[in-house]
Coordinates of C-alpha atoms (C1' of nucleotides) in Angstrom, one line a residue:
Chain P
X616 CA 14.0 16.1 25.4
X617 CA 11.9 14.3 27.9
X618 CA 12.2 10.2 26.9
X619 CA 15.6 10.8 26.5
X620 CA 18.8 9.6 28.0
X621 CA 16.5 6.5 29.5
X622 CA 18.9 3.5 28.8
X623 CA 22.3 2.0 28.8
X624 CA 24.2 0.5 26.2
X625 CA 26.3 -2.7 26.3
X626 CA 29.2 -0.1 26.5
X627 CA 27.7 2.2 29.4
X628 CA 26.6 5.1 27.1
X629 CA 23.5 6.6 27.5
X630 CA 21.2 6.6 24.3
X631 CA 17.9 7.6 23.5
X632 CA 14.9 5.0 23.6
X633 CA 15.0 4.8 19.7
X634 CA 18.4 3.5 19.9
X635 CA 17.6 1.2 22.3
X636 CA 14.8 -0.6 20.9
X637 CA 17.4 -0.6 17.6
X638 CA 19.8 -2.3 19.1
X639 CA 17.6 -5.1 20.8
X640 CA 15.6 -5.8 17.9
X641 CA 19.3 -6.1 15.6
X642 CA 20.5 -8.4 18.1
X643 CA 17.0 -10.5 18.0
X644 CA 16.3 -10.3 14.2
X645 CA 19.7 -11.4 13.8
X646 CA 20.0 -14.3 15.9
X647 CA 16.4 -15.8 15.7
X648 CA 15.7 -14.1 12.4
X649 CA 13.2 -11.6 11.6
X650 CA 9.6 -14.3 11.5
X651 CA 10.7 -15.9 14.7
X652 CA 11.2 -12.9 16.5
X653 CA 7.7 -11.4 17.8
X654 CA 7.4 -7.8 18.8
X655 CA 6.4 -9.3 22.2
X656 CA 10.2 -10.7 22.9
X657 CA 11.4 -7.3 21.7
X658 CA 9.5 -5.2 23.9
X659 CA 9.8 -7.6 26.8
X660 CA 14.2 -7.6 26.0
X661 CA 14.0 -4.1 26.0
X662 CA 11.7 -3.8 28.9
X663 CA 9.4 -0.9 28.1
X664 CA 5.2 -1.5 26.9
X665 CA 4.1 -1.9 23.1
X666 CA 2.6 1.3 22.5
X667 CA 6.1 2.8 23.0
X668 CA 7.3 0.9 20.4
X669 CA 5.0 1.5 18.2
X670 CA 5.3 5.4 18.8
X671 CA 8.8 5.3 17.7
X672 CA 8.5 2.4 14.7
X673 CA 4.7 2.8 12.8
X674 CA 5.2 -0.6 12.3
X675 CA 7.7 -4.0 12.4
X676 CA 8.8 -3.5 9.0
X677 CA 10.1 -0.2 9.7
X678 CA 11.6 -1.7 12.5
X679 CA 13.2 -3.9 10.2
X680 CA 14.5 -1.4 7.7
X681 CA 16.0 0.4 10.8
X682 CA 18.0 -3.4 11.5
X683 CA 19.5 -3.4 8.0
X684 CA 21.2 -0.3 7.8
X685 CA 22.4 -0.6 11.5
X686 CA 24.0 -3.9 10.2
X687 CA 25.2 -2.4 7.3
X688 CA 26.8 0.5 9.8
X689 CA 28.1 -2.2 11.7
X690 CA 30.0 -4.0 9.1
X691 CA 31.3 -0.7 7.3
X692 CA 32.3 0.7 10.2
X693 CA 34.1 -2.0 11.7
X694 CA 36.1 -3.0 8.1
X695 CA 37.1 0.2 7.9
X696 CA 38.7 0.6 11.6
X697 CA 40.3 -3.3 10.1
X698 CA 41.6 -2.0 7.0
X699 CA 43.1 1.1 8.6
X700 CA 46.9 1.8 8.1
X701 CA 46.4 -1.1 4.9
X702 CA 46.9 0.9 2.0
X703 CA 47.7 -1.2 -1.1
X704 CA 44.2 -2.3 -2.8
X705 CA 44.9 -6.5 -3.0
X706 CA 45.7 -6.3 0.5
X707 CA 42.6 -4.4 1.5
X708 CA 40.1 -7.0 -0.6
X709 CA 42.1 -10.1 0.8
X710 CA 42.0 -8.5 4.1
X711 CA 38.3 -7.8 3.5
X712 CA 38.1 -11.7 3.8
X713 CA 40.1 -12.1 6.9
X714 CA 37.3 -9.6 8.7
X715 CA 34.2 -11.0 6.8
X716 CA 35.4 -14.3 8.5
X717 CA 36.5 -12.5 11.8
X718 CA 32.8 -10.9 11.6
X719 CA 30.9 -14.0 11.2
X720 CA 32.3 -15.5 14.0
X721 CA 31.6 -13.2 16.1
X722 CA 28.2 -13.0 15.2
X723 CA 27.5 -16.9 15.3
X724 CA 27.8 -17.3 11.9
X725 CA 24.3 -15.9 11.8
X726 CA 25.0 -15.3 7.9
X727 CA 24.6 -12.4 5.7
X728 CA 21.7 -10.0 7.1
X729 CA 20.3 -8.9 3.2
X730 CA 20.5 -12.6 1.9
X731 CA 18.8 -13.5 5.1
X732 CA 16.1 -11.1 5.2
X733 CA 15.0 -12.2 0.9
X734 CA 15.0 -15.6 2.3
X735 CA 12.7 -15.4 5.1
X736 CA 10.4 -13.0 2.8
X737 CA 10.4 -13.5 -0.9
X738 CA 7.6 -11.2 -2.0
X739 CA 9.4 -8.5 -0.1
X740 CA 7.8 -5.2 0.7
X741 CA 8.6 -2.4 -1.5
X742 CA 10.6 -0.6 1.8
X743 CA 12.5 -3.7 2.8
X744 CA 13.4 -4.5 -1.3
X745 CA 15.3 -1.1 -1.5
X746 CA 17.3 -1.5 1.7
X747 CA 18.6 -4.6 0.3
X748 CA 19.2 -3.7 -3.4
X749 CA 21.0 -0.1 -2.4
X750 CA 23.1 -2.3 0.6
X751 CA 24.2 -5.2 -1.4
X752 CA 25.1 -3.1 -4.4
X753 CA 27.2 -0.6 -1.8
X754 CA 29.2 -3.7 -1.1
X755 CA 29.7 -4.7 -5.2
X756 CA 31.1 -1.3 -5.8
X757 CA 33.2 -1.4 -2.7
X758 CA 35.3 -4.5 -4.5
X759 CA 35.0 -3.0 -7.8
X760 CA 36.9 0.5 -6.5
X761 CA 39.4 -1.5 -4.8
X762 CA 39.9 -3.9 -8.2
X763 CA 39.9 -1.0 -10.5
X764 CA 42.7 0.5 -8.3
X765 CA 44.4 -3.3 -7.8
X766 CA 44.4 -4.3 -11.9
X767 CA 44.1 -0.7 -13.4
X768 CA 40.5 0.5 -14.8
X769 CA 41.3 -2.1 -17.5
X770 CA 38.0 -3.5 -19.3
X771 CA 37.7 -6.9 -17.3
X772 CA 38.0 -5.2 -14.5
X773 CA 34.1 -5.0 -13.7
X774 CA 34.3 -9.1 -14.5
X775 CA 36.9 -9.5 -12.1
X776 CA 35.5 -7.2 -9.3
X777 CA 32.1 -9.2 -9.8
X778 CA 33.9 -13.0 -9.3
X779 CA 35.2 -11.5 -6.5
X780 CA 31.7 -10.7 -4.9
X781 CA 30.8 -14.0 -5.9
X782 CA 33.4 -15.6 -4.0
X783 CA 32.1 -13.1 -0.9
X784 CA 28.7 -14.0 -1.4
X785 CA 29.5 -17.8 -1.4
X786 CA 32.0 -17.9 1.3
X787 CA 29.4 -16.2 3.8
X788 CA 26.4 -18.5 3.4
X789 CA 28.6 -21.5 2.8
X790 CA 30.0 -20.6 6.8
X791 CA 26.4 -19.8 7.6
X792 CA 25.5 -23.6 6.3
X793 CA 28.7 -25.4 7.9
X794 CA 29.6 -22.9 11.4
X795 CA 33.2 -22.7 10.4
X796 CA 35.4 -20.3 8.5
X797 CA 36.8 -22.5 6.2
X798 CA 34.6 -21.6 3.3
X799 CA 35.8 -18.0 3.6
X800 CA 39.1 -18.9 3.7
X801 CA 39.1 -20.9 0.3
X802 CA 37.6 -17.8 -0.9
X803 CA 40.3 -15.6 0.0
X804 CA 42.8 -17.8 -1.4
X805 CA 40.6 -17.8 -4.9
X806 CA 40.9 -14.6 -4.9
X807 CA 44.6 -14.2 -4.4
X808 CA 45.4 -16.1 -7.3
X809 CA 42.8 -14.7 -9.5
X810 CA 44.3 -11.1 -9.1
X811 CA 48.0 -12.8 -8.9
X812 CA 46.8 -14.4 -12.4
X813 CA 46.3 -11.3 -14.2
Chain T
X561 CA -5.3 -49.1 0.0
X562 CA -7.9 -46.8 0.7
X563 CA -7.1 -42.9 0.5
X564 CA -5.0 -43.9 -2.5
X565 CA -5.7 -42.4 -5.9
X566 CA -7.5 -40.1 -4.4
X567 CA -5.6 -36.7 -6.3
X568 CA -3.8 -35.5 -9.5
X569 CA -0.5 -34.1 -9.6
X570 CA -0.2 -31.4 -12.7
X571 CA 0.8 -34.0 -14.9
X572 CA -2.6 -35.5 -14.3
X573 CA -1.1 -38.8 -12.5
X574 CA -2.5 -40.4 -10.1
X575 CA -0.9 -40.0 -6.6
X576 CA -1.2 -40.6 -3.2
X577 CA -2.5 -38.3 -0.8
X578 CA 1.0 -38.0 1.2
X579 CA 2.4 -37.1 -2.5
X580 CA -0.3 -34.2 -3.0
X581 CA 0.3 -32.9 0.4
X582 CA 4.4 -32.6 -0.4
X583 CA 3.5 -31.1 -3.8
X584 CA 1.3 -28.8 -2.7
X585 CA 3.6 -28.1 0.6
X586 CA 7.2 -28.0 -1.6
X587 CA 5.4 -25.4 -3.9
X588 CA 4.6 -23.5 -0.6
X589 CA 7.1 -23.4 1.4
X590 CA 9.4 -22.4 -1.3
X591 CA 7.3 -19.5 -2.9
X592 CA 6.2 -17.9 0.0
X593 CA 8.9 -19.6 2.7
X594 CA 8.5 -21.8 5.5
X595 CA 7.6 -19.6 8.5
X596 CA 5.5 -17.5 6.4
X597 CA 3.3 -20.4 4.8
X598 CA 0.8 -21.9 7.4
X599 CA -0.5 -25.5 8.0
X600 CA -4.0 -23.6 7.4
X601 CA -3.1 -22.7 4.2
X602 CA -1.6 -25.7 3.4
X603 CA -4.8 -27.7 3.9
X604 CA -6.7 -25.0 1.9
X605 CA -4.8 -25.9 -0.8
X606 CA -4.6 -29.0 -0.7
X607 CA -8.1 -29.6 0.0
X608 CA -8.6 -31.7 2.9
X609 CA -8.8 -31.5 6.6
X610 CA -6.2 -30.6 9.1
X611 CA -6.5 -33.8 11.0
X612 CA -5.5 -35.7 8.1
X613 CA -2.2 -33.8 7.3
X614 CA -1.4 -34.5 10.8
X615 CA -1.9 -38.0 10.0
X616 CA 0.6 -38.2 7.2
X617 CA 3.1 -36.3 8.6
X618 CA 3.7 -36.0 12.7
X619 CA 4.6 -32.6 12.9
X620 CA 5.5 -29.1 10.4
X621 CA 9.0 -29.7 10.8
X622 CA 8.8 -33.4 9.5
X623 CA 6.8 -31.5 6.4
X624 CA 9.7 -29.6 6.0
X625 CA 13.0 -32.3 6.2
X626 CA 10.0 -34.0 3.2
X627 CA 10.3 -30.9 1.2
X628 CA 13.9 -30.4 1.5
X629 CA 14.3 -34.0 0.4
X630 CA 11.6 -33.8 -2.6
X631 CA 13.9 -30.6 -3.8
X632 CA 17.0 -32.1 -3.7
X633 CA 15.5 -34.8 -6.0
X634 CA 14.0 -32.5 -8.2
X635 CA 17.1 -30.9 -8.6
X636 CA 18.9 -33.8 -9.3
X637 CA 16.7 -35.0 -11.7
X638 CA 16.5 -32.6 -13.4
X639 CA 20.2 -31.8 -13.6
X640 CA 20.9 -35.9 -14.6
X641 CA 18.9 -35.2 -17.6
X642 CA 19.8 -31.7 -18.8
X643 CA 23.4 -33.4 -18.5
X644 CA 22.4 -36.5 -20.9
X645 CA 24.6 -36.7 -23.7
X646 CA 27.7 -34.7 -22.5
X647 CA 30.1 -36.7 -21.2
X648 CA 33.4 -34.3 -21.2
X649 CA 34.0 -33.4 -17.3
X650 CA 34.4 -29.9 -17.9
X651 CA 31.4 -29.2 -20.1
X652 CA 29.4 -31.4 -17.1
X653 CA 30.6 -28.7 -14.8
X654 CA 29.7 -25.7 -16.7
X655 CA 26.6 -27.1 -18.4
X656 CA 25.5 -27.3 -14.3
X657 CA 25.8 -23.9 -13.9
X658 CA 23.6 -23.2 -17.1
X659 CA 20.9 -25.7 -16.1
X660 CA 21.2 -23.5 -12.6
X661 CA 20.5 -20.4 -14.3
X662 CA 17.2 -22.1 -15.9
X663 CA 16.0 -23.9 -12.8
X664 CA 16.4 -20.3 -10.9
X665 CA 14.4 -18.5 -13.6
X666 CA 11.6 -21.8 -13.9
X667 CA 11.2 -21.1 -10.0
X668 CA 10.7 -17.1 -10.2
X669 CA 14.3 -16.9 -8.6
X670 CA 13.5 -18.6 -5.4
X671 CA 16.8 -19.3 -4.7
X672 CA 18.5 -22.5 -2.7
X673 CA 15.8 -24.2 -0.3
X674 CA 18.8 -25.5 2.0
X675 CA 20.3 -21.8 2.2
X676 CA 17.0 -20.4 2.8
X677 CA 15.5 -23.1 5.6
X678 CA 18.8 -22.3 7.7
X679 CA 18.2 -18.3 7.0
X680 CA 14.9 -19.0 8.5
X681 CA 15.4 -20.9 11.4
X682 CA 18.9 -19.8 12.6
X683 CA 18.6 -22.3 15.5
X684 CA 17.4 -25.0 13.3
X685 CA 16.0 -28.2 14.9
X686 CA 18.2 -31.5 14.3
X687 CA 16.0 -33.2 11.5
X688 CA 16.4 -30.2 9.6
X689 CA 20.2 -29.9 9.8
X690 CA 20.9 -33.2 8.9
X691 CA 19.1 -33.0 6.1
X692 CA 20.8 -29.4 5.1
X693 CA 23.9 -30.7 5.8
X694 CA 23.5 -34.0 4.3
X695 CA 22.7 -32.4 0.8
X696 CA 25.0 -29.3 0.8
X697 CA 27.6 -32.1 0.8
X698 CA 25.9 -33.9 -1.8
X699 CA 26.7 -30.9 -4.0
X700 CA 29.7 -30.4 -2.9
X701 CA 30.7 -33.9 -4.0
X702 CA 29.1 -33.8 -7.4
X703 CA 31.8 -31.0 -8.1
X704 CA 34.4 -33.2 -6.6
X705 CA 34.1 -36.1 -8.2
X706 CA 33.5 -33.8 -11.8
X707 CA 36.6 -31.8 -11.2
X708 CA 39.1 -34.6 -10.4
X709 CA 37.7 -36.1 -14.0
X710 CA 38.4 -32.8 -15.5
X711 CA 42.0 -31.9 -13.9
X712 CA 43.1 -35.1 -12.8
X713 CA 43.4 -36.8 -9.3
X714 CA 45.9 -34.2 -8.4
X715 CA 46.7 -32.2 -4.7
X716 CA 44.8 -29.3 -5.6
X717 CA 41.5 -30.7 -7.0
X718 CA 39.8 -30.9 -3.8
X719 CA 40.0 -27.0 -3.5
X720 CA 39.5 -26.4 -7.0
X721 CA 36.4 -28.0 -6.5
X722 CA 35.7 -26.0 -3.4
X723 CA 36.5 -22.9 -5.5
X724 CA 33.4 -23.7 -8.1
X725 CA 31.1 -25.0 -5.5
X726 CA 31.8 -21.4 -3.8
X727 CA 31.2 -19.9 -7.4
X728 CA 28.3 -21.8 -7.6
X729 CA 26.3 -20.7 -4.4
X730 CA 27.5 -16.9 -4.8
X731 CA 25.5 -17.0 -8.1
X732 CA 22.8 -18.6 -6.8
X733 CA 22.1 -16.0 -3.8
X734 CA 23.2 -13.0 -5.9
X735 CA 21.0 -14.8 -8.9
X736 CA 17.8 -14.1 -5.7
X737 CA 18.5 -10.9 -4.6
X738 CA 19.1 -9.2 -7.7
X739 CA 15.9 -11.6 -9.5
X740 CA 18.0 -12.1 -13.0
X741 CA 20.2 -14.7 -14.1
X742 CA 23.5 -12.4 -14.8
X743 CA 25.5 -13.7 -11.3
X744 CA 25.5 -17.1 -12.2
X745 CA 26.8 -16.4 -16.1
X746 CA 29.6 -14.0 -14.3
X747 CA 30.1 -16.9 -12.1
X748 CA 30.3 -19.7 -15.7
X749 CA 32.6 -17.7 -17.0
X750 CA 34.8 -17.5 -13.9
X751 CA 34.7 -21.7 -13.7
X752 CA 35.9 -21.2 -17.7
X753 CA 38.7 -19.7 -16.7
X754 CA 39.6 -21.2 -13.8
X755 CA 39.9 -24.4 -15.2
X756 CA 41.3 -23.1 -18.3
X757 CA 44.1 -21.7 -16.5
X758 CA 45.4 -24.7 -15.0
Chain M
dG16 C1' 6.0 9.7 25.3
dT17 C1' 4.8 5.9 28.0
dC18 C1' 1.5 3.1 29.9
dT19 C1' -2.6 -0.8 30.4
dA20 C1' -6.0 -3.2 28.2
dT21 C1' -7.8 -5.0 24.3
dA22 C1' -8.9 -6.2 19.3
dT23 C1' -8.4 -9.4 15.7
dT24 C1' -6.5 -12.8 13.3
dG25 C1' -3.5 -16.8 12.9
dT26 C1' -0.5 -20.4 14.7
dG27 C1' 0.7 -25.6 15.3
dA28 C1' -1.5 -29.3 17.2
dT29 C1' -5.2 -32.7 19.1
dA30 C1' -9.7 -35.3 20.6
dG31 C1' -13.1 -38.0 19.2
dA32 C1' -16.9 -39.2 15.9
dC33 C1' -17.4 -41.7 11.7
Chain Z
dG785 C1' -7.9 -42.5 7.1
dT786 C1' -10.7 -38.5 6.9
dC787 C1' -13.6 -35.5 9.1
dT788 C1' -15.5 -31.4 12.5
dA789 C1' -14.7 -28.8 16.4
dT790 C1' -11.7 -27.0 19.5
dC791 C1' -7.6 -26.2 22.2
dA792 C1' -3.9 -22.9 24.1
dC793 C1' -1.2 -19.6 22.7
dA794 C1' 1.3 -15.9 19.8
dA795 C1' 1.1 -12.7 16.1
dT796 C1' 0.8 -7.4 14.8
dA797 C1' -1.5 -3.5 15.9
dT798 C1' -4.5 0.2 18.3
dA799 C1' -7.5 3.0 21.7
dG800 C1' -7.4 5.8 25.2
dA801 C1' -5.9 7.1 30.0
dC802 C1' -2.1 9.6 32.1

DNA sequence: GTCTATATTGTGATAGAC
DNA sequence: GTCTATCACAATATAGAC
């Protein structure tokens, strides 16, 4: 596998030279966002000539298709290792909260990457618009599993699982717009009295 | 005042050059976005030279804090009189989240220019988050001031209000990346009962 | 698979004539 | 106040050598 084991993640691990341009151009695109960020700054951060990228990536929307569902790996992953040992579904949403805000901080309350991405291109290409559309409906049917389990698969459940999004939805750009968590956290307590309400 | 009169807005009024340049620039930057839409373009469409954009406005950003502004006053306009007539606090409220719905699908679902300009430039420069700021809190205050009508001056109003404006900007982003209107009737309904149930 | 060198087009902005 | 002409630079992408 010659052009393998070439670089160094932030954790020491060796990964290939796909992974590596993957995770500079996440940490780029999701900082600077994706217009403002040139394939010159990527190559340059990663240090290796355009042509290579270009042999791994046909283009920089691919590129960008290959950011989302790395943040979309990311952020499942990483709820998933914070909701572990939580079993009851109200805790897991509200907790859901408590890590979207946990996450956002640690990013720089850069924002939500899908929302992001729409609003830096609104005719989107057709590769870019499906990415989105199958990531943010992953995340609706992630609350409405967990409220159909929290309520019982009762008829407003869908209704409730989708004010629940909203409240996700909102919290996150609102703490994209302000750089503080409180937004999230006016959410979260929404939320607990809209499930304690029913 | 020569270089007045010199264009016609859609209406067919008379207006000033600086006034077609924002028209043209505020239908622009919002269709297409602001790092994809080009001075170039901009003059092409407005018909006249580059110089002379650069005399009416210094620089693309200052464009841009003129655009935000003629938004926020189109939206407020617009919302003043789709409001005429009701007076009850509560129907104000929801009747805003209707008149959202209709402004979203009059602007093919464009979403909200403040939201947007910071998804574009992450590291925005400081005309452009004042004025973000500065009108995010102008919303959030219109709800405010609405809900302690409709509830009464009472401890929990602020975050009541906090609740709907939350409600309010989660429909609008779901409202753009799923290009219909259903997130922000999900999101009515939610205000209903919200302020039903106290 | 990675490189250097280049192609082509567009960017925001300015000088100076009228 | 508006124009033409031009600046310096960055954008995405490719050809062809190694």
């Amino acid at each position: 596998m010659p052009g393998y084991y070439l670089f160094y993640s932030m954790e020491t691990q060796v990964i290939t030279v796909r992974e590596h341009i993957i995770q500079t151009a996440c940490k780029l695109f999701h900082e600077q966002g994706y217009n403002l960020t040139g394939i010159n700054q990527i190559i340059d951060e990663a240090g290796l000539a355009k042509a290579s990228l270009y042999y791994h990536f046909p283009s920089k929307e691919d590129l960008c298709v290959a950011y989302l569902q790395r943040r979309n790996k990311l952020w499942f992953d990483g709820l998933e290792s914070y909701l572990n040992g939580t079993s009851e579904p109200r805790h897991r949403i509200v907790k859901t909260f408590d890590f979207r805000a946990l996450h956002l901080e640690n990013n720089n309350f850069g924002g939500c990457s899908y929302i992001k991405i729409i609003s830096e291109m609104p005719q989107r290409g057709e590769k870019i618009n499906r990415q989105v559309l199958l990531q943010k409906e992953k995340q609706r049917l992630f609350f409405l599993e967990l409220t159909r389990l929290a309520i019982g698969n009762r008829k407003t459940a869908a209704r409730v699982a989708d004010t629940i999004f909203l409240l996700f939805d909102g919290g996150t750009v609102q703490c994209q717009v302000y750089r503080e968590v409180t937004p999230l956290q006016v959410a979260r307590r929404a939320v607990v009295e809209l499930l304690d309400g029913l």
